Amino acid sequence: MINIIYNDKKSECLKIAKKSAEILKLSSENCIFPLSSAINTEYRDDIFAAADIIAVVGGDGTILKVAKIAAEAGKPIIGINAGRLGYLASVGADDLTALKRLINGDFSVENRAMILAQLFEGDTLLNECHCLNDAVISHGAVTTIIDLKLRLDNDEFGYRADGVIAATPSGSTAYSMSAGGPIVDPTLDCFLLTPICPHTLVNRPMVVNSTKTVEITVDSSKDAMIYLSCDGESISEIKKGNTVKISRSAVTAKFIKLSDVSVYKVFSEKTKNI
């Protein structure tokens, strides 16, 4: 069974969802759901538990939101691009006939690692989130340099920057790339640490084995407004002395691929006209 979730804030997404249902020979009344219902816990179990595959119509933001829920449910997703870039999408709105391959089982599933970001005050866990793209420590509206202490195994070093991004390989083409981080194959088992506008030349992006745990402690003054955000959503204010632990999540996102085109080729094709 295939359930289709669409971005209900864009009218064209519903049209694409209905066209996709026709191609897949599905009853639109029983398989098409707005994003607002999909993220509502009242309906989530019905939408995700009953499906073998989740198709998502929207841009990268919509696909990202649904992918995280699908990952927790252990369901694979396929993105149908209705946005500008659609880097996470496997199918374009002008190539919906490719969806027929889902019926024939002519596809592969790519497992993508996620990271777990946990905020601690001493030994007390204040908040945590599973991230498909990135966890970001950054200041609020007022521009302030942040002093951070990073601990990796027995090594400790400092960052003076506007913040730091802990990104998955999938998130390497998002905020991390904009901050100067490398593009990483999404199938690799690692994560990235990318400083945002570092104030020293020695603070460079790093690729870290996913078996490691990185501890990032805020060392800025108590008056600085610093926040932890996960996949673009702010979840907690970070106070002086608080620590964010970054490690590999036990949850894995599953993306359906309809071709063997490499991530580098996909990125080149999707960004050449920007």
Short mmCIF file of C-alpha atoms in Angstrom, two decimals:
data_model
loop_
_atom_site.label_atom_id
_atom_site.label_comp_id
_atom_site.label_asym_id
_atom_site.label_seq_id
_atom_site.Cartn_x
_atom_site.Cartn_y
_atom_site.Cartn_z
CA MET A 1 0.00 0.00 0.00
CA ILE A 2 1.23 3.50 -0.90
CA ASN A 3 0.09 6.59 0.98
CA ILE A 4 0.66 10.04 -0.50
CA ILE A 5 1.32 13.09 1.69
CA TYR A 6 1.33 16.55 0.12
CA ASN A 7 2.17 20.09 1.21
CA ASP A 8 -1.30 21.50 1.82
CA LYS A 9 0.00 25.09 1.76
CA LYS A 10 0.61 24.87 -2.01
CA SER A 11 -2.37 24.22 -4.28
CA GLU A 12 -0.29 22.61 -7.02
CA CYS A 13 0.86 19.89 -4.63
CA LEU A 14 -2.64 18.46 -4.33
CA LYS A 15 -2.93 18.34 -8.13
CA ILE A 16 0.37 16.47 -8.35
CA ALA A 17 -0.71 14.11 -5.56
CA LYS A 18 -3.95 13.27 -7.39
CA LYS A 19 -2.09 12.72 -10.67
CA SER A 20 0.38 10.45 -8.85
CA ALA A 21 -2.52 8.44 -7.41
CA GLU A 22 -3.98 7.99 -10.91
CA ILE A 23 -0.67 6.72 -12.24
CA LEU A 24 -0.32 4.33 -9.31
CA LYS A 25 -3.97 3.27 -9.75
CA LEU A 26 -4.83 4.26 -6.21
CA SER A 27 -8.07 5.60 -4.78
CA SER A 28 -7.28 9.22 -3.94
CA GLU A 29 -9.93 9.24 -1.22
CA ASN A 30 -8.06 6.54 0.70
CA CYS A 31 -4.39 7.36 0.10
CA ILE A 32 -3.91 11.15 -0.13
CA PHE A 33 -3.32 13.11 3.08
CA PRO A 34 -2.40 16.78 3.75
CA LEU A 35 0.86 17.41 5.58
CA SER A 36 -1.03 18.98 8.49
CA SER A 37 -2.79 15.65 9.11
CA ALA A 38 0.37 13.60 8.64
CA ILE A 39 2.23 15.43 11.41
CA ASN A 40 -0.78 15.31 13.75
CA THR A 41 -0.36 12.39 16.16
CA GLU A 42 -4.12 11.73 16.02
CA TYR A 43 -3.78 10.56 12.40
CA ARG A 44 -0.12 9.63 12.18
CA ASP A 45 -0.44 5.96 13.11
CA ASP A 46 -3.17 5.37 10.54
CA ILE A 47 -1.23 7.08 7.75
CA PHE A 48 2.17 5.52 8.39
CA ALA A 49 1.44 2.16 9.97
CA ALA A 50 -0.86 1.05 7.14
CA ALA A 51 1.54 2.01 4.34
CA ASP A 52 4.37 0.03 2.77
CA ILE A 53 5.65 3.16 1.02
CA ILE A 54 5.16 6.86 1.73
CA ALA A 55 5.18 9.21 -1.28
CA VAL A 56 5.76 12.88 -0.44
CA VAL A 57 4.75 15.76 -2.72
CA GLY A 58 6.44 19.07 -1.97
CA GLY A 59 9.81 20.73 -1.67
CA ASP A 60 12.80 19.63 0.38
CA GLY A 61 11.28 21.04 3.57
CA THR A 62 8.15 18.93 3.22
CA ILE A 63 10.11 15.82 2.31
CA LEU A 64 12.40 16.38 5.30
CA LYS A 65 9.49 16.62 7.77
CA VAL A 66 7.77 13.49 6.48
CA ALA A 67 11.02 11.53 6.17
CA LYS A 68 11.71 11.93 9.89
CA ILE A 69 8.26 10.58 10.84
CA ALA A 70 8.57 7.76 8.32
CA ALA A 71 11.99 6.87 9.71
CA GLU A 72 10.54 6.43 13.19
CA ALA A 73 7.85 4.18 11.68
CA GLY A 74 10.47 2.22 9.69
CA LYS A 75 8.84 3.11 6.36
CA PRO A 76 10.64 4.04 3.12
CA ILE A 77 9.71 7.26 1.36
CA ILE A 78 9.92 8.62 -2.16
CA GLY A 79 10.00 12.37 -2.76
CA ILE A 80 8.05 13.98 -5.62
CA ASN A 81 9.41 17.45 -6.24
CA ALA A 82 7.00 20.38 -6.24
CA GLY A 83 9.53 22.89 -4.96
CA ARG A 84 12.43 24.85 -6.42
CA LEU A 85 15.41 22.54 -5.90
CA GLY A 86 13.99 19.23 -4.72
CA TYR A 87 17.33 17.73 -3.83
CA LEU A 88 15.69 15.07 -1.67
CA ALA A 89 13.19 14.13 -4.37
CA SER A 90 13.57 11.16 -6.73
CA VAL A 91 10.79 12.18 -9.13
CA GLY A 92 9.96 15.49 -10.77
CA ALA A 93 6.44 16.79 -11.33
CA ASP A 94 7.03 16.44 -15.09
CA ASP A 95 8.11 12.78 -14.83
CA LEU A 96 5.39 11.18 -12.70
CA THR A 97 5.17 8.12 -14.96
CA ALA A 98 8.39 6.95 -13.30
CA LEU A 99 6.23 6.12 -10.28
CA LYS A 100 5.00 3.02 -12.10
CA ARG A 101 8.27 1.39 -11.08
CA LEU A 102 6.96 1.32 -7.52
CA ILE A 103 4.20 -1.06 -8.60
CA ASN A 104 6.70 -3.42 -10.21
CA GLY A 105 9.16 -3.28 -7.32
CA ASP A 106 11.76 -1.82 -9.69
CA PHE A 107 13.58 0.35 -7.17
CA SER A 108 16.22 0.29 -4.45
CA VAL A 109 16.14 1.60 -0.89
CA GLU A 110 18.97 3.79 0.37
CA ASN A 111 19.53 3.93 4.14
CA ARG A 112 20.57 7.33 5.44
CA ALA A 113 22.05 7.93 8.88
CA MET A 114 20.52 10.44 11.27
CA ILE A 115 22.07 12.14 14.29
CA LEU A 116 20.81 12.46 17.83
CA ALA A 117 21.30 15.86 19.46
CA GLN A 118 20.88 15.91 23.25
CA LEU A 119 20.95 19.03 25.41
CA PHE A 120 22.25 18.58 28.97
CA GLU A 121 22.52 20.79 32.02
CA GLY A 122 25.04 18.87 34.09
CA ASP A 123 23.77 15.29 34.05
CA THR A 124 20.16 16.32 33.42
CA LEU A 125 18.77 15.75 29.92
CA LEU A 126 16.77 18.85 28.97
CA ASN A 127 15.79 18.01 25.41
CA GLU A 128 16.72 15.83 22.47
CA CYS A 129 15.93 15.49 18.79
CA HIS A 130 16.67 13.18 15.87
CA CYS A 131 17.99 15.07 12.85
CA LEU A 132 18.02 14.02 9.23
CA ASN A 133 19.85 17.14 8.05
CA ASP A 134 21.50 18.96 10.92
CA ALA A 135 21.58 20.23 14.48
CA VAL A 136 22.72 23.83 14.77
CA ILE A 137 24.02 25.83 17.72
CA SER A 138 23.77 29.53 16.93
CA HIS A 139 22.96 32.92 18.42
CA GLY A 140 19.60 34.67 18.25
CA ALA A 141 18.68 37.88 16.44
CA VAL A 142 21.64 39.83 17.83
CA THR A 143 24.98 39.04 16.18
CA THR A 144 27.28 37.69 18.88
CA ILE A 145 30.44 35.63 18.71
CA ILE A 146 29.93 32.31 20.50
CA ASP A 147 32.68 30.64 22.49
CA LEU A 148 32.32 26.86 22.31
CA LYS A 149 34.34 23.97 23.71
CA LEU A 150 34.30 20.77 21.65
CA ARG A 151 35.30 17.43 23.11
CA LEU A 152 35.96 14.42 20.89
CA ASP A 153 37.31 11.35 22.70
CA ASN A 154 40.20 12.70 24.78
CA ASP A 155 40.73 15.78 22.64
CA GLU A 156 39.31 19.18 23.54
CA PHE A 157 39.50 22.33 21.48
CA GLY A 158 37.69 25.64 21.18
CA TYR A 159 35.60 27.39 18.55
CA ARG A 160 35.05 31.12 18.31
CA ALA A 161 32.36 31.50 15.68
CA ASP A 162 28.79 32.54 14.99
CA GLY A 163 27.86 28.94 15.74
CA VAL A 164 28.46 25.36 14.67
CA ILE A 165 26.56 22.91 12.48
CA ALA A 166 26.51 19.17 13.15
CA ALA A 167 25.28 17.69 9.88
CA THR A 168 24.52 14.25 8.52
CA PRO A 169 25.79 13.26 5.07
CA SER A 170 22.26 13.98 3.78
CA GLY A 171 22.52 17.45 5.31
CA SER A 172 25.93 18.11 3.81
CA THR A 173 24.24 19.85 0.86
CA ALA A 174 22.12 22.08 3.10
CA TYR A 175 23.23 24.67 5.69
CA SER A 176 26.61 23.00 6.19
CA MET A 177 27.51 23.47 2.52
CA SER A 178 26.48 27.14 2.67
CA ALA A 179 28.88 27.53 5.62
CA GLY A 180 31.75 26.01 3.64
CA GLY A 181 31.39 22.32 4.51
CA PRO A 182 32.06 19.48 2.04
CA ILE A 183 29.50 17.50 0.04
CA VAL A 184 29.40 13.94 1.41
CA ASP A 185 27.85 10.80 -0.08
CA PRO A 186 24.59 10.28 1.90
CA THR A 187 25.31 6.56 2.32
CA LEU A 188 28.46 7.17 4.38
CA ASP A 189 28.31 6.50 8.13
CA CYS A 190 29.66 9.76 9.53
CA PHE A 191 28.68 13.29 10.46
CA LEU A 192 30.15 16.72 9.87
CA LEU A 193 31.11 19.58 12.16
CA THR A 194 31.07 22.88 10.32
CA PRO A 195 31.74 26.19 12.10
CA ILE A 196 29.61 29.16 11.04
CA CYS A 197 31.82 32.15 10.17
CA PRO A 198 34.77 31.05 12.35
CA HIS A 199 36.90 33.83 13.75
CA THR A 200 40.17 31.89 13.56
CA LEU A 201 41.79 30.22 10.57
CA VAL A 202 42.34 26.91 12.38
CA ASN A 203 38.62 26.25 12.87
CA ARG A 204 37.78 24.23 9.76
CA PRO A 205 35.00 21.72 8.93
CA MET A 206 35.61 18.17 10.16
CA VAL A 207 34.25 14.76 9.17
CA VAL A 208 33.69 12.55 12.23
CA ASN A 209 33.13 8.79 12.41
CA SER A 210 29.54 8.11 13.48
CA THR A 211 30.73 5.80 16.27
CA LYS A 212 32.07 8.89 18.08
CA THR A 213 30.19 11.22 20.40
CA VAL A 214 30.98 14.91 20.24
CA GLU A 215 30.28 17.13 23.24
CA ILE A 216 29.83 20.85 22.57
CA THR A 217 29.75 23.08 25.63
CA VAL A 218 28.68 26.71 25.51
CA ASP A 219 31.31 28.95 27.11
CA SER A 220 29.82 32.34 26.19
CA SER A 221 28.50 34.87 28.67
CA LYS A 222 25.12 34.25 30.25
CA ASP A 223 23.67 37.27 28.43
CA ALA A 224 24.17 35.72 24.97
CA MET A 225 21.01 34.29 23.39
CA ILE A 226 22.05 30.90 22.00
CA TYR A 227 19.75 28.25 20.59
CA LEU A 228 19.75 24.64 19.50
CA SER A 229 17.78 24.00 16.32
CA CYS A 230 17.13 20.66 14.63
CA ASP A 231 16.42 20.51 10.90
CA GLY A 232 15.59 24.20 10.86
CA GLU A 233 13.28 24.24 13.88
CA SER A 234 14.41 25.88 17.11
CA ILE A 235 13.85 23.55 20.06
CA SER A 236 15.79 24.93 23.05
CA GLU A 237 17.68 27.90 24.41
CA ILE A 238 21.20 26.98 25.49
CA LYS A 239 22.66 28.58 28.60
CA LYS A 240 26.29 29.02 29.59
CA GLY A 241 27.70 25.69 30.72
CA ASN A 242 25.06 23.60 28.91
CA THR A 243 26.36 20.77 26.74
CA VAL A 244 25.02 19.43 23.47
CA LYS A 245 25.97 15.82 22.74
CA ILE A 246 25.99 14.74 19.10
CA SER A 247 25.92 11.03 18.27
CA ARG A 248 24.48 8.63 15.72
CA SER A 249 20.74 8.15 16.04
CA ALA A 250 19.30 4.65 16.30
CA VAL A 251 16.72 5.79 13.73
CA THR A 252 17.56 5.43 10.03
CA ALA A 253 15.78 7.17 7.17
CA LYS A 254 14.95 5.05 4.12
CA PHE A 255 14.84 6.77 0.72
CA ILE A 256 13.59 5.02 -2.40
CA LYS A 257 15.82 5.43 -5.46
CA LEU A 258 14.59 4.86 -9.01
CA SER A 259 18.03 5.19 -10.61
CA ASP A 260 21.71 4.64 -9.85
CA VAL A 261 22.70 8.25 -10.56
CA SER A 262 25.29 9.40 -8.00
CA VAL A 263 24.61 12.09 -5.42
CA TYR A 264 27.24 14.29 -7.09
CA LYS A 265 25.55 14.05 -10.49
CA VAL A 266 22.15 14.77 -8.95
CA PHE A 267 23.51 17.80 -7.13
CA SER A 268 25.20 19.09 -10.30
CA GLU A 269 22.02 18.72 -12.37
CA LYS A 270 19.70 20.30 -9.81
CA THR A 271 21.91 23.31 -9.11
CA LYS A 272 23.25 24.18 -12.56
CA ASN A 273 20.50 26.70 -13.28
CA ILE A 274 20.46 28.41 -9.87
#
